[in-house]
mmCIF file with all atom_site columns, C-alpha atoms in Angstrom:
data_model
loop_
_atom_site.group_PDB
_atom_site.id
_atom_site.type_symbol
_atom_site.label_atom_id
_atom_site.label_alt_id
_atom_site.label_comp_id
_atom_site.label_asym_id
_atom_site.label_entity_id
_atom_site.label_seq_id
_atom_site.pdbx_PDB_ins_code
_atom_site.Cartn_x
_atom_site.Cartn_y
_atom_site.Cartn_z
_atom_site.occupancy
_atom_site.B_iso_or_equiv
_atom_site.pdbx_formal_charge
_atom_site.auth_seq_id
_atom_site.auth_comp_id
_atom_site.auth_asym_id
_atom_site.auth_atom_id
_atom_site.pdbx_PDB_model_num
ATOM 1   C CA . UNK A 1 1   ? -27.122 -86.726 -28.592 1.00 46.00 ? 1204 UNK A CA 1
ATOM 2   C CA . UNK A 1 2   ? -27.718 -84.104 -26.138 1.00 48.00 ? 1205 UNK A CA 1
ATOM 3   C CA . UNK A 1 3   ? -25.125 -83.119 -23.556 1.00 49.00 ? 1206 UNK A CA 1
ATOM 4   C CA . UNK A 1 4   ? -26.036 -82.628 -19.983 1.00 51.00 ? 1207 UNK A CA 1
ATOM 5   C CA . UNK A 1 5   ? -26.377 -79.033 -18.692 1.00 49.00 ? 1208 UNK A CA 1
ATOM 6   C CA . UNK A 1 6   ? -24.666 -78.157 -15.446 1.00 48.00 ? 1209 UNK A CA 1
ATOM 7   C CA . UNK A 1 7   ? -26.229 -75.551 -13.239 1.00 50.00 ? 1210 UNK A CA 1
ATOM 8   C CA . UNK A 1 8   ? -23.831 -73.317 -11.250 1.00 46.00 ? 1211 UNK A CA 1
ATOM 9   C CA . UNK A 1 9   ? -25.267 -72.007 -8.038  1.00 49.00 ? 1212 UNK A CA 1
ATOM 10  C CA . UNK A 1 10  ? -23.796 -68.707 -6.673  1.00 44.00 ? 1213 UNK A CA 1
ATOM 11  C CA . UNK A 1 11  ? -24.255 -68.226 -2.988  1.00 51.00 ? 1214 UNK A CA 1
ATOM 12  C CA . UNK A 1 12  ? -23.906 -64.768 -1.398  1.00 50.00 ? 1215 UNK A CA 1
ATOM 13  C CA . UNK A 1 13  ? -21.635 -64.990 1.610   1.00 48.00 ? 1216 UNK A CA 1
ATOM 14  C CA . UNK A 1 14  ? -20.992 -62.247 4.162   1.00 51.00 ? 1217 UNK A CA 1
ATOM 15  C CA . UNK A 1 15  ? -17.703 -61.464 2.338   1.00 49.00 ? 1218 UNK A CA 1
ATOM 16  C CA . UNK A 1 16  ? -19.543 -60.778 -0.844  1.00 48.00 ? 1219 UNK A CA 1
ATOM 17  C CA . UNK A 1 17  ? -22.328 -58.762 0.702   1.00 50.00 ? 1220 UNK A CA 1
ATOM 18  C CA . UNK A 1 18  ? -21.983 -54.964 0.263   1.00 47.00 ? 1221 UNK A CA 1
ATOM 19  C CA . UNK A 1 19  ? -23.259 -53.118 3.326   1.00 54.00 ? 1222 UNK A CA 1
ATOM 20  C CA . UNK A 1 20  ? -24.385 -49.747 1.948   1.00 50.00 ? 1223 UNK A CA 1
ATOM 21  C CA . UNK A 1 21  ? -25.678 -48.638 5.303   1.00 54.00 ? 1224 UNK A CA 1
ATOM 22  C CA . UNK A 1 22  ? -22.204 -48.945 6.898   1.00 56.00 ? 1225 UNK A CA 1
ATOM 23  C CA . UNK A 1 23  ? -20.629 -46.842 4.144   1.00 51.00 ? 1226 UNK A CA 1
ATOM 24  C CA . UNK A 1 24  ? -23.139 -44.082 4.713   1.00 55.00 ? 1227 UNK A CA 1
ATOM 25  C CA . UNK A 1 25  ? -22.515 -44.167 8.463   1.00 57.00 ? 1228 UNK A CA 1
ATOM 26  C CA . UNK A 1 26  ? -18.759 -43.799 7.949   1.00 59.00 ? 1229 UNK A CA 1
ATOM 27  C CA . UNK A 1 27  ? -19.248 -40.855 5.612   1.00 58.00 ? 1230 UNK A CA 1
ATOM 28  C CA . UNK A 1 28  ? -21.477 -39.134 8.112   1.00 58.00 ? 1231 UNK A CA 1
ATOM 29  C CA . UNK A 1 29  ? -18.897 -39.699 10.880  1.00 51.00 ? 1232 UNK A CA 1
ATOM 30  C CA . UNK A 1 30  ? -16.178 -38.364 8.615   1.00 58.00 ? 1233 UNK A CA 1
ATOM 31  C CA . UNK A 1 31  ? -18.245 -35.267 7.780   1.00 58.00 ? 1234 UNK A CA 1
ATOM 32  C CA . UNK A 1 32  ? -18.942 -34.677 11.457  1.00 54.00 ? 1235 UNK A CA 1
ATOM 33  C CA . UNK A 1 33  ? -15.246 -35.098 12.290  1.00 56.00 ? 1236 UNK A CA 1
ATOM 34  C CA . UNK A 1 34  ? -14.247 -32.653 9.510   1.00 57.00 ? 1237 UNK A CA 1
ATOM 35  C CA . UNK A 1 35  ? -16.802 -30.128 10.712  1.00 56.00 ? 1238 UNK A CA 1
ATOM 36  C CA . UNK A 1 36  ? -15.553 -30.375 14.287  1.00 59.00 ? 1239 UNK A CA 1
ATOM 37  C CA . UNK A 1 37  ? -11.944 -30.092 13.105  1.00 53.00 ? 1240 UNK A CA 1
ATOM 38  C CA . UNK A 1 38  ? -12.684 -27.050 10.960  1.00 57.00 ? 1241 UNK A CA 1
ATOM 39  C CA . UNK A 1 39  ? -14.568 -25.431 13.845  1.00 57.00 ? 1242 UNK A CA 1
ATOM 40  C CA . UNK A 1 40  ? -11.662 -26.095 16.254  1.00 56.00 ? 1243 UNK A CA 1
ATOM 41  C CA . UNK A 1 41  ? -9.100  -24.913 13.696  1.00 57.00 ? 1244 UNK A CA 1
ATOM 42  C CA . UNK A 1 42  ? -11.009 -21.695 13.056  1.00 57.00 ? 1245 UNK A CA 1
ATOM 43  C CA . UNK A 1 43  ? -11.295 -21.074 16.805  1.00 59.00 ? 1246 UNK A CA 1
ATOM 44  C CA . UNK A 1 44  ? -7.569  -21.755 17.262  1.00 60.00 ? 1247 UNK A CA 1
ATOM 45  C CA . UNK A 1 45  ? -6.654  -19.449 14.343  1.00 74.00 ? 1248 UNK A CA 1
ATOM 46  C CA . UNK A 1 46  ? -8.772  -16.644 15.799  1.00 69.00 ? 1249 UNK A CA 1
ATOM 47  C CA . UNK A 1 47  ? -7.116  -17.071 19.224  1.00 75.00 ? 1250 UNK A CA 1
ATOM 48  C CA . UNK A 1 48  ? -3.667  -17.035 17.594  1.00 79.00 ? 1251 UNK A CA 1
ATOM 49  C CA . UNK A 1 49  ? -4.469  -13.858 15.674  1.00 76.00 ? 1252 UNK A CA 1
ATOM 50  C CA . UNK A 1 50  ? -5.759  -12.115 18.776  1.00 74.00 ? 1253 UNK A CA 1
ATOM 51  C CA . UNK A 1 51  ? -2.685  -13.200 20.736  1.00 79.00 ? 1254 UNK A CA 1
ATOM 52  C CA . UNK A 1 52  ? -0.368  -11.915 18.004  1.00 78.00 ? 1255 UNK A CA 1
ATOM 53  C CA . UNK A 1 53  ? -2.251  -8.607  17.896  1.00 81.00 ? 1256 UNK A CA 1
ATOM 54  C CA . UNK A 1 54  ? -1.989  -8.139  21.648  1.00 85.00 ? 1257 UNK A CA 1
ATOM 55  C CA . UNK A 1 55  ? 1.733   -8.958  21.551  1.00 85.00 ? 1258 UNK A CA 1
ATOM 56  C CA . UNK A 1 56  ? 2.287   -6.514  18.687  1.00 84.00 ? 1259 UNK A CA 1
ATOM 57  C CA . UNK A 1 57  ? 0.438   -3.735  20.527  1.00 85.00 ? 1260 UNK A CA 1
ATOM 58  C CA . UNK A 1 58  ? 2.387   -4.408  23.709  1.00 83.00 ? 1261 UNK A CA 1
ATOM 59  C CA . UNK A 1 59  ? 5.722   -4.447  21.897  1.00 85.00 ? 1262 UNK A CA 1
ATOM 60  C CA . UNK A 1 60  ? 4.805   -1.248  20.062  1.00 86.00 ? 1263 UNK A CA 1
ATOM 61  C CA . UNK A 1 61  ? 3.954   0.555   23.341  1.00 86.00 ? 1264 UNK A CA 1
ATOM 62  C CA . UNK A 1 62  ? 7.132   -0.808  24.896  1.00 86.00 ? 1265 UNK A CA 1
ATOM 63  C CA . UNK A 1 63  ? 9.214   0.480   21.960  1.00 82.00 ? 1266 UNK A CA 1
ATOM 64  C CA . UNK A 1 64  ? 7.624   3.956   22.102  1.00 84.00 ? 1267 UNK A CA 1
ATOM 65  C CA . UNK A 1 65  ? 8.174   4.198   25.886  1.00 82.00 ? 1268 UNK A CA 1
ATOM 66  C CA . UNK A 1 66  ? 11.769  3.032   25.497  1.00 76.00 ? 1269 UNK A CA 1
ATOM 67  C CA . UNK A 1 67  ? 12.383  5.572   22.704  1.00 70.00 ? 1270 UNK A CA 1
ATOM 68  C CA . UNK A 1 68  ? 10.970  8.425   24.785  1.00 68.00 ? 1271 UNK A CA 1
ATOM 69  C CA . UNK A 1 69  ? 13.085  7.393   27.799  1.00 63.00 ? 1272 UNK A CA 1
ATOM 70  C CA . UNK A 1 70  ? 16.177  7.173   25.597  1.00 59.00 ? 1273 UNK A CA 1
ATOM 71  C CA . UNK A 1 71  ? 15.578  10.668  24.197  1.00 57.00 ? 1274 UNK A CA 1
ATOM 72  C CA . UNK A 1 72  ? 15.062  12.034  27.719  1.00 59.00 ? 1275 UNK A CA 1
ATOM 73  C CA . UNK A 1 73  ? 18.252  10.313  28.879  1.00 58.00 ? 1276 UNK A CA 1
ATOM 74  C CA . UNK A 1 74  ? 20.217  11.852  25.991  1.00 53.00 ? 1277 UNK A CA 1
ATOM 75  C CA . UNK A 1 75  ? 18.864  15.328  26.751  1.00 57.00 ? 1278 UNK A CA 1
ATOM 76  C CA . UNK A 1 76  ? 19.431  15.048  30.526  1.00 62.00 ? 1279 UNK A CA 1
ATOM 77  C CA . UNK A 1 77  ? 22.580  12.911  30.559  1.00 74.00 ? 1280 UNK A CA 1
ATOM 78  C CA . UNK A 1 78  ? 25.179  14.836  32.563  1.00 84.00 ? 1281 UNK A CA 1
ATOM 79  C CA . UNK A 1 79  ? 28.290  15.931  30.689  1.00 90.00 ? 1282 UNK A CA 1
ATOM 80  C CA . UNK A 1 80  ? 31.532  16.514  32.530  1.00 93.00 ? 1283 UNK A CA 1
ATOM 81  C CA . UNK A 1 81  ? 32.707  20.093  32.937  1.00 96.00 ? 1284 UNK A CA 1
ATOM 82  C CA . UNK A 1 82  ? 35.282  21.253  30.415  1.00 97.00 ? 1285 UNK A CA 1
ATOM 83  C CA . UNK A 1 83  ? 38.507  22.856  31.546  1.00 98.00 ? 1286 UNK A CA 1
ATOM 84  C CA . UNK A 1 84  ? 40.883  24.850  29.324  1.00 98.00 ? 1287 UNK A CA 1
ATOM 85  C CA . UNK A 1 85  ? 44.268  26.382  30.143  1.00 97.00 ? 1288 UNK A CA 1
ATOM 86  C CA . UNK A 1 86  ? 44.732  29.898  28.748  1.00 97.00 ? 1289 UNK A CA 1
ATOM 87  C CA . UNK A 1 87  ? 47.714  31.360  30.624  1.00 97.00 ? 1290 UNK A CA 1
ATOM 88  C CA . UNK A 1 88  ? 50.565  30.138  32.776  1.00 97.00 ? 1291 UNK A CA 1
ATOM 89  C CA . UNK A 1 89  ? 53.910  31.733  33.476  1.00 96.00 ? 1292 UNK A CA 1
ATOM 90  C CA . UNK A 1 90  ? 56.938  31.757  35.763  1.00 95.00 ? 1293 UNK A CA 1
ATOM 91  C CA . UNK A 1 91  ? 58.422  35.151  34.797  1.00 93.00 ? 1294 UNK A CA 1
ATOM 92  C CA . UNK A 1 92  ? 61.740  34.796  36.634  1.00 92.00 ? 1295 UNK A CA 1
ATOM 93  C CA . UNK A 1 93  ? 62.427  31.604  34.660  1.00 92.00 ? 1296 UNK A CA 1
ATOM 94  C CA . UNK A 1 94  ? 62.759  33.722  31.559  1.00 88.00 ? 1297 UNK A CA 1
ATOM 95  C CA . UNK A 1 95  ? 65.707  35.609  33.129  1.00 89.00 ? 1298 UNK A CA 1
ATOM 96  C CA . UNK A 1 96  ? 67.722  32.386  33.488  1.00 87.00 ? 1299 UNK A CA 1
ATOM 97  C CA . UNK A 1 97  ? 68.888  33.572  36.917  1.00 88.00 ? 1300 UNK A CA 1
ATOM 98  C CA . UNK A 1 98  ? 70.374  30.766  38.993  1.00 89.00 ? 1301 UNK A CA 1
ATOM 99  C CA . UNK A 1 99  ? 69.011  32.436  42.131  1.00 89.00 ? 1302 UNK A CA 1
ATOM 100 C CA . UNK A 1 100 ? 65.598  33.120  40.621  1.00 88.00 ? 1303 UNK A CA 1
ATOM 101 C CA . UNK A 1 101 ? 63.971  30.443  42.746  1.00 88.00 ? 1304 UNK A CA 1
ATOM 102 C CA . UNK A 1 102 ? 64.055  32.814  45.778  1.00 87.00 ? 1305 UNK A CA 1
ATOM 103 C CA . UNK A 1 103 ? 61.615  35.231  44.101  1.00 88.00 ? 1306 UNK A CA 1
ATOM 104 C CA . UNK A 1 104 ? 59.900  32.762  41.770  1.00 92.00 ? 1307 UNK A CA 1
ATOM 105 C CA . UNK A 1 105 ? 56.139  32.893  41.365  1.00 92.00 ? 1308 UNK A CA 1
ATOM 106 C CA . UNK A 1 106 ? 53.683  31.424  38.935  1.00 94.00 ? 1309 UNK A CA 1
ATOM 107 C CA . UNK A 1 107 ? 50.457  32.834  37.517  1.00 95.00 ? 1310 UNK A CA 1
ATOM 108 C CA . UNK A 1 108 ? 47.674  30.845  35.907  1.00 96.00 ? 1311 UNK A CA 1
ATOM 109 C CA . UNK A 1 109 ? 44.352  31.382  34.119  1.00 97.00 ? 1312 UNK A CA 1
ATOM 110 C CA . UNK A 1 110 ? 41.886  28.576  33.398  1.00 96.00 ? 1313 UNK A CA 1
ATOM 111 C CA . UNK A 1 111 ? 38.229  28.332  32.523  1.00 97.00 ? 1314 UNK A CA 1
ATOM 112 C CA . UNK A 1 112 ? 35.666  25.758  33.650  1.00 97.00 ? 1315 UNK A CA 1
ATOM 113 C CA . UNK A 1 113 ? 32.697  25.357  31.320  1.00 97.00 ? 1316 UNK A CA 1
ATOM 114 C CA . UNK A 1 114 ? 29.390  23.663  32.134  1.00 97.00 ? 1317 UNK A CA 1
ATOM 115 C CA . UNK A 1 115 ? 28.290  22.325  28.735  1.00 95.00 ? 1318 UNK A CA 1
ATOM 116 C CA . UNK A 1 116 ? 24.938  20.941  29.918  1.00 93.00 ? 1319 UNK A CA 1
ATOM 117 C CA . UNK A 1 117 ? 21.688  22.491  28.752  1.00 87.00 ? 1320 UNK A CA 1
ATOM 118 C CA . UNK A 1 118 ? 19.429  21.636  31.685  1.00 86.00 ? 1321 UNK A CA 1
ATOM 119 C CA . UNK A 1 119 ? 21.889  20.480  34.347  1.00 91.00 ? 1322 UNK A CA 1
ATOM 120 C CA . UNK A 1 120 ? 23.723  22.671  36.867  1.00 93.00 ? 1323 UNK A CA 1
ATOM 121 C CA . UNK A 1 121 ? 26.917  21.728  38.725  1.00 94.00 ? 1324 UNK A CA 1
ATOM 122 C CA . UNK A 1 122 ? 27.701  22.185  42.412  1.00 94.00 ? 1325 UNK A CA 1
ATOM 123 C CA . UNK A 1 123 ? 31.422  22.449  43.208  1.00 95.00 ? 1326 UNK A CA 1
ATOM 124 C CA . UNK A 1 124 ? 32.833  21.863  46.641  1.00 92.00 ? 1327 UNK A CA 1
ATOM 125 C CA . UNK A 1 125 ? 36.072  23.630  47.527  1.00 89.00 ? 1328 UNK A CA 1
ATOM 126 C CA . UNK A 1 126 ? 38.398  23.511  44.495  1.00 93.00 ? 1329 UNK A CA 1
ATOM 127 C CA . UNK A 1 127 ? 42.135  22.998  44.796  1.00 95.00 ? 1330 UNK A CA 1
ATOM 128 C CA . UNK A 1 128 ? 45.059  23.308  42.383  1.00 96.00 ? 1331 UNK A CA 1
ATOM 129 C CA . UNK A 1 129 ? 48.237  21.228  42.533  1.00 96.00 ? 1332 UNK A CA 1
ATOM 130 C CA . UNK A 1 130 ? 51.320  21.864  40.349  1.00 96.00 ? 1333 UNK A CA 1
ATOM 131 C CA . UNK A 1 131 ? 53.577  18.929  39.499  1.00 97.00 ? 1334 UNK A CA 1
ATOM 132 C CA . UNK A 1 132 ? 57.053  18.673  38.015  1.00 95.00 ? 1335 UNK A CA 1
ATOM 133 C CA . UNK A 1 133 ? 58.107  15.128  37.148  1.00 92.00 ? 1336 UNK A CA 1
ATOM 134 C CA . UNK A 1 134 ? 55.267  13.760  39.294  1.00 90.00 ? 1337 UNK A CA 1
ATOM 135 C CA . UNK A 1 135 ? 56.495  15.705  42.349  1.00 93.00 ? 1338 UNK A CA 1
ATOM 136 C CA . UNK A 1 136 ? 54.373  18.399  43.960  1.00 95.00 ? 1339 UNK A CA 1
ATOM 137 C CA . UNK A 1 137 ? 55.910  21.876  43.735  1.00 95.00 ? 1340 UNK A CA 1
ATOM 138 C CA . UNK A 1 138 ? 52.831  23.974  44.516  1.00 94.00 ? 1341 UNK A CA 1
ATOM 139 C CA . UNK A 1 139 ? 49.392  23.660  46.155  1.00 93.00 ? 1342 UNK A CA 1
ATOM 140 C CA . UNK A 1 140 ? 46.667  26.206  46.708  1.00 93.00 ? 1343 UNK A CA 1
ATOM 141 C CA . UNK A 1 141 ? 42.887  26.388  47.223  1.00 92.00 ? 1344 UNK A CA 1
ATOM 142 C CA . UNK A 1 142 ? 41.088  28.078  44.342  1.00 89.00 ? 1345 UNK A CA 1
ATOM 143 C CA . UNK A 1 143 ? 37.423  28.697  45.055  1.00 83.00 ? 1346 UNK A CA 1
ATOM 144 C CA . UNK A 1 144 ? 34.914  28.321  47.830  1.00 85.00 ? 1347 UNK A CA 1
ATOM 145 C CA . UNK A 1 145 ? 31.904  26.048  47.114  1.00 91.00 ? 1348 UNK A CA 1
ATOM 146 C CA . UNK A 1 146 ? 29.812  27.494  44.312  1.00 92.00 ? 1349 UNK A CA 1
ATOM 147 C CA . UNK A 1 147 ? 27.019  26.583  41.876  1.00 94.00 ? 1350 UNK A CA 1
ATOM 148 C CA . UNK A 1 148 ? 27.560  26.785  38.137  1.00 95.00 ? 1351 UNK A CA 1
ATOM 149 C CA . UNK A 1 149 ? 24.405  27.190  36.069  1.00 94.00 ? 1352 UNK A CA 1
ATOM 150 C CA . UNK A 1 150 ? 23.947  25.425  32.683  1.00 93.00 ? 1353 UNK A CA 1
ATOM 151 C CA . UNK A 1 151 ? 25.880  26.792  29.716  1.00 94.00 ? 1354 UNK A CA 1
ATOM 152 C CA . UNK A 1 152 ? 28.056  28.898  32.004  1.00 96.00 ? 1355 UNK A CA 1
ATOM 153 C CA . UNK A 1 153 ? 31.812  29.505  32.094  1.00 97.00 ? 1356 UNK A CA 1
ATOM 154 C CA . UNK A 1 154 ? 33.792  30.226  35.284  1.00 95.00 ? 1357 UNK A CA 1
ATOM 155 C CA . UNK A 1 155 ? 37.214  31.879  35.170  1.00 95.00 ? 1358 UNK A CA 1
ATOM 156 C CA . UNK A 1 156 ? 39.802  30.431  37.528  1.00 94.00 ? 1359 UNK A CA 1
ATOM 157 C CA . UNK A 1 157 ? 42.998  32.429  38.053  1.00 93.00 ? 1360 UNK A CA 1
ATOM 158 C CA . UNK A 1 158 ? 45.574  33.041  40.732  1.00 93.00 ? 1361 UNK A CA 1
ATOM 159 C CA . UNK A 1 159 ? 49.200  33.295  41.741  1.00 94.00 ? 1362 UNK A CA 1
ATOM 160 C CA . UNK A 1 160 ? 51.560  30.703  43.176  1.00 94.00 ? 1363 UNK A CA 1
ATOM 161 C CA . UNK A 1 161 ? 54.234  32.240  45.378  1.00 89.00 ? 1364 UNK A CA 1
ATOM 162 C CA . UNK A 1 162 ? 55.795  32.104  48.823  1.00 83.00 ? 1365 UNK A CA 1
ATOM 163 C CA . UNK A 1 163 ? 54.721  29.018  50.815  1.00 84.00 ? 1366 UNK A CA 1
ATOM 164 C CA . UNK A 1 164 ? 52.438  27.761  48.037  1.00 88.00 ? 1367 UNK A CA 1
ATOM 165 C CA . UNK A 1 165 ? 55.347  27.445  45.557  1.00 90.00 ? 1368 UNK A CA 1
ATOM 166 C CA . UNK A 1 166 ? 57.934  24.978  46.853  1.00 89.00 ? 1369 UNK A CA 1
ATOM 167 C CA . UNK A 1 167 ? 60.994  25.346  44.626  1.00 91.00 ? 1370 UNK A CA 1
ATOM 168 C CA . UNK A 1 168 ? 64.499  25.002  46.021  1.00 91.00 ? 1371 UNK A CA 1
ATOM 169 C CA . UNK A 1 169 ? 67.800  25.630  44.279  1.00 92.00 ? 1372 UNK A CA 1
ATOM 170 C CA . UNK A 1 170 ? 68.207  22.061  43.100  1.00 93.00 ? 1373 UNK A CA 1
ATOM 171 C CA . UNK A 1 171 ? 64.707  22.091  41.521  1.00 93.00 ? 1374 UNK A CA 1
ATOM 172 C CA . UNK A 1 172 ? 65.380  25.513  39.999  1.00 94.00 ? 1375 UNK A CA 1
ATOM 173 C CA . UNK A 1 173 ? 68.553  24.257  38.320  1.00 95.00 ? 1376 UNK A CA 1
ATOM 174 C CA . UNK A 1 174 ? 66.507  21.421  36.818  1.00 95.00 ? 1377 UNK A CA 1
ATOM 175 C CA . UNK A 1 175 ? 64.096  24.038  35.448  1.00 95.00 ? 1378 UNK A CA 1
ATOM 176 C CA . UNK A 1 176 ? 66.968  25.965  33.863  1.00 95.00 ? 1379 UNK A CA 1
ATOM 177 C CA . UNK A 1 177 ? 68.382  22.838  32.293  1.00 95.00 ? 1380 UNK A CA 1
ATOM 178 C CA . UNK A 1 178 ? 64.987  21.905  30.808  1.00 95.00 ? 1381 UNK A CA 1
ATOM 179 C CA . UNK A 1 179 ? 64.565  25.502  29.625  1.00 93.00 ? 1382 UNK A CA 1
ATOM 180 C CA . UNK A 1 180 ? 67.786  25.267  27.626  1.00 93.00 ? 1383 UNK A CA 1
ATOM 181 C CA . UNK A 1 181 ? 66.382  22.200  25.890  1.00 93.00 ? 1384 UNK A CA 1
ATOM 182 C CA . UNK A 1 182 ? 63.393  24.241  24.805  1.00 92.00 ? 1385 UNK A CA 1
ATOM 183 C CA . UNK A 1 183 ? 60.639  23.917  27.410  1.00 95.00 ? 1386 UNK A CA 1
ATOM 184 C CA . UNK A 1 184 ? 59.828  23.011  31.025  1.00 96.00 ? 1387 UNK A CA 1
ATOM 185 C CA . UNK A 1 185 ? 57.030  20.447  31.213  1.00 97.00 ? 1388 UNK A CA 1
ATOM 186 C CA . UNK A 1 186 ? 54.595  20.812  34.128  1.00 97.00 ? 1389 UNK A CA 1
ATOM 187 C CA . UNK A 1 187 ? 51.199  19.432  35.094  1.00 97.00 ? 1390 UNK A CA 1
ATOM 188 C CA . UNK A 1 188 ? 48.318  21.343  36.658  1.00 96.00 ? 1391 UNK A CA 1
ATOM 189 C CA . UNK A 1 189 ? 45.736  19.266  38.504  1.00 97.00 ? 1392 UNK A CA 1
ATOM 190 C CA . UNK A 1 190 ? 42.424  20.918  39.452  1.00 96.00 ? 1393 UNK A CA 1
ATOM 191 C CA . UNK A 1 191 ? 40.464  18.796  41.960  1.00 96.00 ? 1394 UNK A CA 1
ATOM 192 C CA . UNK A 1 192 ? 37.013  19.144  43.411  1.00 95.00 ? 1395 UNK A CA 1
ATOM 193 C CA . UNK A 1 193 ? 33.940  17.169  44.471  1.00 95.00 ? 1396 UNK A CA 1
ATOM 194 C CA . UNK A 1 194 ? 30.991  17.934  42.234  1.00 94.00 ? 1397 UNK A CA 1
ATOM 195 C CA . UNK A 1 195 ? 27.280  17.163  42.118  1.00 92.00 ? 1398 UNK A CA 1
ATOM 196 C CA . UNK A 1 196 ? 24.942  17.458  39.147  1.00 91.00 ? 1399 UNK A CA 1
ATOM 197 C CA . UNK A 1 197 ? 21.565  19.149  39.688  1.00 87.00 ? 1400 UNK A CA 1
ATOM 198 C CA . UNK A 1 198 ? 18.404  18.860  37.566  1.00 81.00 ? 1401 UNK A CA 1
ATOM 199 C CA . UNK A 1 199 ? 15.646  21.016  39.049  1.00 72.00 ? 1402 UNK A CA 1
ATOM 200 C CA . UNK A 1 200 ? 14.989  19.446  42.453  1.00 69.00 ? 1403 UNK A CA 1
ATOM 201 C CA . UNK A 1 201 ? 17.082  16.291  41.823  1.00 67.00 ? 1404 UNK A CA 1
ATOM 202 C CA . UNK A 1 202 ? 20.742  16.170  42.785  1.00 68.00 ? 1405 UNK A CA 1
ATOM 203 C CA . UNK A 1 203 ? 23.256  13.435  42.058  1.00 78.00 ? 1406 UNK A CA 1
ATOM 204 C CA . UNK A 1 204 ? 25.740  11.926  44.480  1.00 82.00 ? 1407 UNK A CA 1
ATOM 205 C CA . UNK A 1 205 ? 29.173  13.518  44.775  1.00 88.00 ? 1408 UNK A CA 1
ATOM 206 C CA . UNK A 1 206 ? 31.868  12.714  42.238  1.00 89.00 ? 1409 UNK A CA 1
ATOM 207 C CA . UNK A 1 207 ? 35.544  13.345  42.907  1.00 95.00 ? 1410 UNK A CA 1
ATOM 208 C CA . UNK A 1 208 ? 36.714  15.237  39.830  1.00 95.00 ? 1411 UNK A CA 1
ATOM 209 C CA . UNK A 1 209 ? 40.203  15.896  38.471  1.00 96.00 ? 1412 UNK A CA 1
ATOM 210 C CA . UNK A 1 210 ? 41.194  18.060  35.485  1.00 97.00 ? 1413 UNK A CA 1
ATOM 211 C CA . UNK A 1 211 ? 44.772  17.386  34.354  1.00 96.00 ? 1414 UNK A CA 1
ATOM 212 C CA . UNK A 1 212 ? 46.446  20.051  32.265  1.00 96.00 ? 1415 UNK A CA 1
ATOM 213 C CA . UNK A 1 213 ? 49.760  19.071  30.700  1.00 96.00 ? 1416 UNK A CA 1
ATOM 214 C CA . UNK A 1 214 ? 51.561  22.346  29.969  1.00 97.00 ? 1417 UNK A CA 1
ATOM 215 C CA . UNK A 1 215 ? 54.959  23.607  28.805  1.00 97.00 ? 1418 UNK A CA 1
ATOM 216 C CA . UNK A 1 216 ? 56.765  26.820  29.680  1.00 96.00 ? 1419 UNK A CA 1
ATOM 217 C CA . UNK A 1 217 ? 59.159  28.240  27.076  1.00 95.00 ? 1420 UNK A CA 1
ATOM 218 C CA . UNK A 1 218 ? 62.383  30.262  27.149  1.00 94.00 ? 1421 UNK A CA 1
ATOM 219 C CA . UNK A 1 219 ? 60.582  33.437  28.200  1.00 94.00 ? 1422 UNK A CA 1
ATOM 220 C CA . UNK A 1 220 ? 58.908  31.679  31.153  1.00 94.00 ? 1423 UNK A CA 1
ATOM 221 C CA . UNK A 1 221 ? 55.510  31.874  29.469  1.00 96.00 ? 1424 UNK A CA 1
ATOM 222 C CA . UNK A 1 222 ? 53.094  29.178  28.341  1.00 97.00 ? 1425 UNK A CA 1
ATOM 223 C CA . UNK A 1 223 ? 53.951  27.960  24.871  1.00 97.00 ? 1426 UNK A CA 1
ATOM 224 C CA . UNK A 1 224 ? 51.521  29.277  22.203  1.00 96.00 ? 1427 UNK A CA 1
ATOM 225 C CA . UNK A 1 225 ? 50.694  25.717  21.142  1.00 95.00 ? 1428 UNK A CA 1
ATOM 226 C CA . UNK A 1 226 ? 49.348  25.016  24.630  1.00 96.00 ? 1429 UNK A CA 1
ATOM 227 C CA . UNK A 1 227 ? 47.144  28.098  24.929  1.00 96.00 ? 1430 UNK A CA 1
ATOM 228 C CA . UNK A 1 228 ? 43.474  27.195  24.960  1.00 96.00 ? 1431 UNK A CA 1
ATOM 229 C CA . UNK A 1 229 ? 44.358  23.523  25.368  1.00 96.00 ? 1432 UNK A CA 1
ATOM 230 C CA . UNK A 1 230 ? 41.585  21.344  26.774  1.00 97.00 ? 1433 UNK A CA 1
ATOM 231 C CA . UNK A 1 231 ? 42.409  19.522  29.980  1.00 97.00 ? 1434 UNK A CA 1
ATOM 232 C CA . UNK A 1 232 ? 41.199  15.898  30.271  1.00 97.00 ? 1435 UNK A CA 1
ATOM 233 C CA . UNK A 1 233 ? 38.637  15.450  33.075  1.00 96.00 ? 1436 UNK A CA 1
ATOM 234 C CA . UNK A 1 234 ? 38.122  12.183  34.962  1.00 93.00 ? 1437 UNK A CA 1
ATOM 235 C CA . UNK A 1 235 ? 36.330  10.983  38.069  1.00 92.00 ? 1438 UNK A CA 1
ATOM 236 C CA . UNK A 1 236 ? 37.851  8.949   40.876  1.00 83.00 ? 1439 UNK A CA 1
#
């Protein structure tokens, strides 16, 4: 007995249909997109490299210019004058005479050094003031206006006596009392207005002070430890 045969019909629907043409189109679009992307990326990379190169060159030039200006500034930067005290004495103080104030006089010797290599210094009138315990006991002009060339040393010396040295008996007795303790402490202040000069260029005026803290010993002379002492210089 034969069994019936069933025929199965397979129908192709749109879901089962493979569209090869669409796949090819998508691949071509993708290739075109990748080509455009690579072209844009290469162009962007080139622009970035050029920009970085320009920035590097600019920064290099800026660094070199800054270095040159810094070196010039170091070589032309004005240095303050240097003052040193070499001698100071009140001879009559060494005699321990209670009436020595009537004939008292002081002598001093300082140097002013211009340490600059290319820069000169103009000094207006220079004045010296002598202090004892922050009270003025002497004042005198030192020099008329003058120009100090680079690497030059000026000697400043003089005598304080008569109206320039204001010491009465009470002050003199204080000196003698300090002398017995070993030394009389005084302060010399050298003041002037100065200008720095580089070739044709001149700076503004600076009010300068050089303060010399000194001590006079039993013999009325500057203590050996204070000879050649550098005096601090400041501007006001």
